[in-house]
XYZ file of C-alpha atoms in Angstrom:
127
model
C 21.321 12.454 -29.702
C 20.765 15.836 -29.655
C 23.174 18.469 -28.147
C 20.823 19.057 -24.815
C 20.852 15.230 -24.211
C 24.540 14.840 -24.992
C 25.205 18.181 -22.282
C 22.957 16.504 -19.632
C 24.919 13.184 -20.084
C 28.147 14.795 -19.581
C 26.941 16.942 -16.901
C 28.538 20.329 -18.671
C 26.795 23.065 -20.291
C 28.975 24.105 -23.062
C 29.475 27.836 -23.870
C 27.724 29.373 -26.555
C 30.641 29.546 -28.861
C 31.613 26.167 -28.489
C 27.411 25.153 -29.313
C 27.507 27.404 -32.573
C 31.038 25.771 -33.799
C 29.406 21.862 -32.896
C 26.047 22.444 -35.034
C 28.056 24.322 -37.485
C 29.415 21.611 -39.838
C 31.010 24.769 -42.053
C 32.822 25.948 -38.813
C 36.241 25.302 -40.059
C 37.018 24.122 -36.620
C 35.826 20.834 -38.119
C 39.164 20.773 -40.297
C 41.607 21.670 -38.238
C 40.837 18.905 -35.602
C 38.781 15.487 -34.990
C 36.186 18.168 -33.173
C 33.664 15.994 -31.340
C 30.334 16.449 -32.145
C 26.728 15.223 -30.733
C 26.029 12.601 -33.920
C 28.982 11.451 -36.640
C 28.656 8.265 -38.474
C 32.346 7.552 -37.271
C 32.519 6.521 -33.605
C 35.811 8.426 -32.591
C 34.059 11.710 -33.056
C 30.654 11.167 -30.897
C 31.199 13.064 -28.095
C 29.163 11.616 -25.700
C 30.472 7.856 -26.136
C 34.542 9.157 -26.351
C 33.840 10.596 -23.146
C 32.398 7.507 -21.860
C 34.988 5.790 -23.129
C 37.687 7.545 -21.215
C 35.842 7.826 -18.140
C 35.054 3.909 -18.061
C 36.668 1.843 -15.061
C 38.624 -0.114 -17.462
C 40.294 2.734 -19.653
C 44.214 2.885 -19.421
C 43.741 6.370 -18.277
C 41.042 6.056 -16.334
C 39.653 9.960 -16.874
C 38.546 11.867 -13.762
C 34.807 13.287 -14.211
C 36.131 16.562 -14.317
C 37.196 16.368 -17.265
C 35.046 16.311 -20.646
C 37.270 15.810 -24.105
C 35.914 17.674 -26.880
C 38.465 17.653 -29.286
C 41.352 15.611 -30.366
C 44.438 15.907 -33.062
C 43.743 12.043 -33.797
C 46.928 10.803 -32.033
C 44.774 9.705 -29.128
C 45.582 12.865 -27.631
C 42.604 15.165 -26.235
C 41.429 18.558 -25.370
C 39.123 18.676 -22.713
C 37.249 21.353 -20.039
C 38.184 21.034 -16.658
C 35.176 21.365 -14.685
C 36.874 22.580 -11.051
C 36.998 26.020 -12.484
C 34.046 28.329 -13.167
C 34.055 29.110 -16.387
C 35.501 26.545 -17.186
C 39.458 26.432 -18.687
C 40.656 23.814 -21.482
C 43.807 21.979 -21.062
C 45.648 19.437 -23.371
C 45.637 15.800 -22.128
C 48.890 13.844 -24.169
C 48.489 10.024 -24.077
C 52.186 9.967 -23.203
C 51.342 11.219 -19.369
C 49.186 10.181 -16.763
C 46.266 12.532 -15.964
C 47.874 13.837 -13.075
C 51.880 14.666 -14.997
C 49.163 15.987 -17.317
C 47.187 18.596 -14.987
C 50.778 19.611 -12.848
C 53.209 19.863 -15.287
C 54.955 23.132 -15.029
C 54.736 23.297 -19.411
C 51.408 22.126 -19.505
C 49.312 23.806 -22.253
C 45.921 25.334 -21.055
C 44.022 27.843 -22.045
C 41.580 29.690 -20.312
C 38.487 29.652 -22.114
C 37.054 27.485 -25.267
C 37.298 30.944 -27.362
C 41.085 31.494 -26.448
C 41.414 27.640 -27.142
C 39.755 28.717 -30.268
C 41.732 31.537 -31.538
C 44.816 29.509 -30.908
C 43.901 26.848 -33.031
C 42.343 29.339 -35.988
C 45.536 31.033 -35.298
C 47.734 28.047 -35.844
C 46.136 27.179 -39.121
C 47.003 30.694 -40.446
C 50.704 30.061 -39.870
């Protein structure tokens, strides 16, 4: 699947950042996270069926559709764009907390765009 189809499935058009970093397998955002991509030979990092996955009827977590993972730190945890804002902000979703504790809690992490999500991470792996 190309990235096009995969952006049409999830209904999202990704920022340009975010589209260089996903057909950039030497973005080194590919190390410092399971970053979900278009096409992987290992199912966990397809982006299109993880997000089908959490948005199915008969998840656990049941995933609103306003929210589209694209990145995980393989604990079953997720980052993901919340689509009620224009552009776009990224928040954390922790498998410990429902969607909503998730999206209200006073400490939530969010950030505001995928390029401050970005920097944070490239950030963290220079620590």
């Amino acid at each position: 699947m190309d990235l096009a189809d995969a952006e049409a499935r999830l209904r999202i058009t990704l920022p340009e950042r975010h589209r260089q970093a996903m057909q950039d397998a030497s973005d080194p955002v590919h190390e410092w996270c399971d970053f979900l991509v278009p096409e992987s030979p290992h199912s966990l990092l397809r982006w299109v069926e993880v997000n089908e996955l959490l948005h199915a009827a008969e998840s656990l977590s049941c995933w609103p559709s306003f929210l589209v993972a694209f990145a995980s730190n393989g604990c079953s945890d997720y980052f993901a764009y919340d689509l009620r804002s224009e552009p776009s902000g990224v928040v954390y979703v922790d498998p410990d907390y429902t969607i909503e504790e998730n999206l209200t809690a006073e400490d939530r992490l969010v950030y505001s765009s995928f390029e401050e999500w970005y920097e944070s991470r490239r950030r963290h792996q220079n620590s």
